[in-house]
């Protein structure tokens, strides 16, 4: 059995990523911490661009960092935003995360509200390539 990182620690790491967020256009800072099944943690922040549509979300940044280091099994994702309410990953990030399975536990952390979902709940029907 691989070790779990305390949820409190994952939240701290996601919150800490606010400081790294590059969001001069929306001024909406997002941090993410993704725990692998093996107990490693990868973090990400949103990276905006003058060509707005090229913006990279915090969740996809964390996922890309993890995959680049050879990880493909994930247990928990914490998404931290500065608003009062907990925020779930955007639709594009849900699809990208679902590539690696929908059993992922997703935690949204706002300043006044925390919420928890499974990725399966957030994206019940995933696009998959079929060969017929
Ligand atoms: N953003 C994320 O980083 N993750 C999400 O799931 C939703 C949106 C970022 C993108 C953009 O920099 C800012 O939040 C406002 O949309």
mmCIF file of C-alpha atoms and ligand atoms in Angstrom:
data_model
loop_
_atom_site.group_PDB
_atom_site.id
_atom_site.type_symbol
_atom_site.label_atom_id
_atom_site.label_comp_id
_atom_site.label_asym_id
_atom_site.label_seq_id
_atom_site.Cartn_x
_atom_site.Cartn_y
_atom_site.Cartn_z
ATOM 1 C CA UNK A 1 0.000 0.000 0.000
ATOM 2 C CA UNK A 2 1.487 3.338 -0.997
ATOM 3 C CA UNK A 3 1.422 6.152 1.553
ATOM 4 C CA UNK A 4 -1.145 8.936 1.482
ATOM 5 C CA UNK A 5 -0.120 12.550 1.773
ATOM 6 C CA UNK A 6 -2.237 14.264 4.488
ATOM 7 C CA UNK A 7 -5.087 16.215 2.851
ATOM 8 C CA UNK A 8 -4.038 19.232 4.931
ATOM 9 C CA UNK A 9 -0.634 19.110 3.231
ATOM 10 C CA UNK A 10 -2.157 18.883 -0.258
ATOM 11 C CA UNK A 11 -4.302 21.932 0.544
ATOM 12 C CA UNK A 12 -1.258 23.860 1.739
ATOM 13 C CA UNK A 13 0.614 23.012 -1.456
ATOM 14 C CA UNK A 14 -2.331 24.033 -3.676
ATOM 15 C CA UNK A 15 -2.728 27.320 -1.800
ATOM 16 C CA UNK A 16 1.004 28.011 -1.990
ATOM 17 C CA UNK A 17 0.762 27.842 -5.776
ATOM 18 C CA UNK A 18 -1.261 31.090 -5.820
ATOM 19 C CA UNK A 19 1.997 32.927 -5.439
ATOM 20 C CA UNK A 20 3.355 31.357 -8.631
ATOM 21 C CA UNK A 21 0.193 32.000 -10.664
ATOM 22 C CA UNK A 22 0.712 34.193 -13.721
ATOM 23 C CA UNK A 23 -2.698 35.816 -14.153
ATOM 24 C CA UNK A 24 -2.230 39.461 -15.209
ATOM 25 C CA UNK A 25 -5.338 39.384 -17.437
ATOM 26 C CA UNK A 26 -8.036 37.750 -15.317
ATOM 27 C CA UNK A 27 -6.360 38.407 -11.960
ATOM 28 C CA UNK A 28 -7.877 35.072 -10.965
ATOM 29 C CA UNK A 29 -5.196 32.966 -9.356
ATOM 30 C CA UNK A 30 -5.521 29.194 -9.197
ATOM 31 C CA UNK A 31 -3.255 26.601 -7.603
ATOM 32 C CA UNK A 32 -3.431 22.821 -7.902
ATOM 33 C CA UNK A 33 -1.811 19.882 -6.128
ATOM 34 C CA UNK A 34 -2.097 16.418 -7.655
ATOM 35 C CA UNK A 35 -1.255 13.327 -5.615
ATOM 36 C CA UNK A 36 -0.149 10.200 -7.449
ATOM 37 C CA UNK A 37 -1.099 6.669 -6.360
ATOM 38 C CA UNK A 38 2.513 6.258 -5.231
ATOM 39 C CA UNK A 39 2.224 9.249 -2.866
ATOM 40 C CA UNK A 40 4.174 11.813 -4.898
ATOM 41 C CA UNK A 41 2.732 15.310 -5.331
ATOM 42 C CA UNK A 42 2.923 17.564 -8.378
ATOM 43 C CA UNK A 43 1.744 21.143 -8.355
ATOM 44 C CA UNK A 44 0.642 23.670 -10.941
ATOM 45 C CA UNK A 45 -0.677 27.196 -11.326
ATOM 46 C CA UNK A 46 -2.526 28.937 -14.114
ATOM 47 C CA UNK A 47 -0.289 30.530 -16.728
ATOM 48 C CA UNK A 48 -2.079 33.167 -18.807
ATOM 49 C CA UNK A 49 -1.104 34.602 -22.158
ATOM 50 C CA UNK A 50 -1.715 37.825 -24.092
ATOM 51 C CA UNK A 51 -3.451 35.553 -26.577
ATOM 52 C CA UNK A 52 -6.039 34.642 -23.953
ATOM 53 C CA UNK A 53 -7.055 31.268 -25.347
ATOM 54 C CA UNK A 54 -3.545 29.910 -24.877
ATOM 55 C CA UNK A 55 -3.890 30.075 -21.101
ATOM 56 C CA UNK A 56 -2.914 26.904 -19.258
ATOM 57 C CA UNK A 57 -5.024 25.980 -16.240
ATOM 58 C CA UNK A 58 -3.429 25.042 -12.919
ATOM 59 C CA UNK A 59 -4.811 21.491 -13.075
ATOM 60 C CA UNK A 60 -3.379 20.744 -16.495
ATOM 61 C CA UNK A 61 -0.029 22.185 -15.475
ATOM 62 C CA UNK A 62 0.132 19.832 -12.496
ATOM 63 C CA UNK A 63 -0.959 16.861 -14.613
ATOM 64 C CA UNK A 64 1.626 17.544 -17.319
ATOM 65 C CA UNK A 65 4.377 17.830 -14.691
ATOM 66 C CA UNK A 66 3.376 14.470 -13.215
ATOM 67 C CA UNK A 67 3.124 12.649 -16.535
ATOM 68 C CA UNK A 68 6.486 14.075 -17.603
ATOM 69 C CA UNK A 69 8.006 12.399 -14.547
ATOM 70 C CA UNK A 70 6.471 9.034 -15.454
ATOM 71 C CA UNK A 71 3.280 9.072 -13.339
ATOM 72 C CA UNK A 72 -0.044 7.929 -14.770
ATOM 73 C CA UNK A 73 -2.103 6.900 -11.740
ATOM 74 C CA UNK A 74 -3.624 9.603 -9.590
ATOM 75 C CA UNK A 75 -5.469 9.596 -6.298
ATOM 76 C CA UNK A 76 -6.420 13.154 -5.316
ATOM 77 C CA UNK A 77 -6.443 16.631 -6.802
ATOM 78 C CA UNK A 78 -6.828 19.826 -4.778
ATOM 79 C CA UNK A 79 -7.789 23.029 -6.601
ATOM 80 C CA UNK A 80 -7.360 26.245 -4.614
ATOM 81 C CA UNK A 81 -8.853 29.584 -5.623
ATOM 82 C CA UNK A 82 -9.033 32.937 -3.884
ATOM 83 C CA UNK A 83 -12.808 33.344 -3.921
ATOM 84 C CA UNK A 84 -15.113 32.341 -1.079
ATOM 85 C CA UNK A 85 -16.555 29.389 -2.940
ATOM 86 C CA UNK A 86 -14.939 26.098 -3.863
ATOM 87 C CA UNK A 87 -14.320 25.762 -7.589
ATOM 88 C CA UNK A 88 -14.331 22.573 -9.641
ATOM 89 C CA UNK A 89 -11.961 22.118 -12.623
ATOM 90 C CA UNK A 90 -13.151 23.528 -15.946
ATOM 91 C CA UNK A 91 -14.595 21.210 -18.566
ATOM 92 C CA UNK A 92 -11.393 21.031 -20.584
ATOM 93 C CA UNK A 93 -9.380 20.010 -17.515
ATOM 94 C CA UNK A 94 -11.985 17.369 -16.606
ATOM 95 C CA UNK A 95 -11.563 15.731 -19.998
ATOM 96 C CA UNK A 96 -7.756 15.881 -19.795
ATOM 97 C CA UNK A 97 -7.690 14.451 -16.258
ATOM 98 C CA UNK A 98 -10.160 11.711 -17.240
ATOM 99 C CA UNK A 99 -7.639 10.375 -19.744
ATOM 100 C CA UNK A 100 -5.973 8.772 -16.716
ATOM 101 C CA UNK A 101 -9.157 7.526 -15.012
ATOM 102 C CA UNK A 102 -12.249 8.992 -13.388
ATOM 103 C CA UNK A 103 -11.760 7.586 -9.887
ATOM 104 C CA UNK A 104 -9.758 10.676 -8.968
ATOM 105 C CA UNK A 105 -10.978 12.476 -5.833
ATOM 106 C CA UNK A 106 -11.280 16.212 -6.553
ATOM 107 C CA UNK A 107 -11.256 18.790 -3.745
ATOM 108 C CA UNK A 108 -12.205 22.406 -4.377
ATOM 109 C CA UNK A 109 -10.859 24.801 -1.755
ATOM 110 C CA UNK A 110 -12.312 28.285 -1.418
ATOM 111 C CA UNK A 111 -11.683 30.704 1.431
ATOM 112 C CA UNK A 112 -15.110 29.979 2.961
ATOM 113 C CA UNK A 113 -16.133 26.696 1.394
ATOM 114 C CA UNK A 114 -14.573 23.321 0.669
ATOM 115 C CA UNK A 115 -16.175 20.756 -1.626
ATOM 116 C CA UNK A 116 -15.326 17.273 -2.748
ATOM 117 C CA UNK A 117 -16.313 15.326 -5.839
ATOM 118 C CA UNK A 118 -15.123 12.331 -7.808
ATOM 119 C CA UNK A 119 -13.999 13.028 -11.349
ATOM 120 C CA UNK A 120 -16.669 10.509 -12.382
ATOM 121 C CA UNK A 121 -19.327 12.873 -10.968
ATOM 122 C CA UNK A 122 -17.796 15.891 -12.683
ATOM 123 C CA UNK A 123 -17.543 14.202 -16.089
ATOM 124 C CA UNK A 124 -19.894 11.235 -16.287
ATOM 125 C CA UNK A 125 -19.414 10.768 -20.017
ATOM 126 C CA UNK A 126 -15.807 10.998 -21.181
ATOM 127 C CA UNK A 127 -14.795 11.255 -24.803
ATOM 128 C CA UNK A 128 -12.781 8.179 -25.767
ATOM 129 C CA UNK A 129 -11.454 7.182 -29.149
ATOM 130 C CA UNK A 130 -13.186 4.121 -30.567
ATOM 131 C CA UNK A 131 -12.048 2.174 -33.579
ATOM 132 C CA UNK A 132 -15.506 1.562 -35.088
HETATM 133 N N1 LIG B 1 -8.471 28.445 -14.472
HETATM 134 C C1 LIG B 1 -7.752 27.403 -13.970
HETATM 135 O O1 LIG B 1 -6.530 27.508 -13.758
HETATM 136 N N2 LIG B 1 -8.417 26.245 -13.710
HETATM 137 C C2 LIG B 1 -9.748 26.044 -13.916
HETATM 138 O O2 LIG B 1 -10.253 24.946 -13.722
HETATM 139 C C3 LIG B 1 -10.576 27.159 -14.380
HETATM 140 C C4 LIG B 1 -9.868 28.392 -14.768
HETATM 141 C C5 LIG B 1 -7.767 29.715 -14.748
HETATM 142 C C6 LIG B 1 -7.639 30.049 -16.196
HETATM 143 C C7 LIG B 1 -7.519 31.548 -16.157
HETATM 144 O O3 LIG B 1 -6.149 31.904 -15.981
HETATM 145 C C8 LIG B 1 -8.285 31.968 -14.926
HETATM 146 O O4 LIG B 1 -8.466 30.782 -14.163
HETATM 147 C C9 LIG B 1 -9.632 32.599 -15.197
HETATM 148 O O5 LIG B 1 -10.375 31.812 -16.048
#
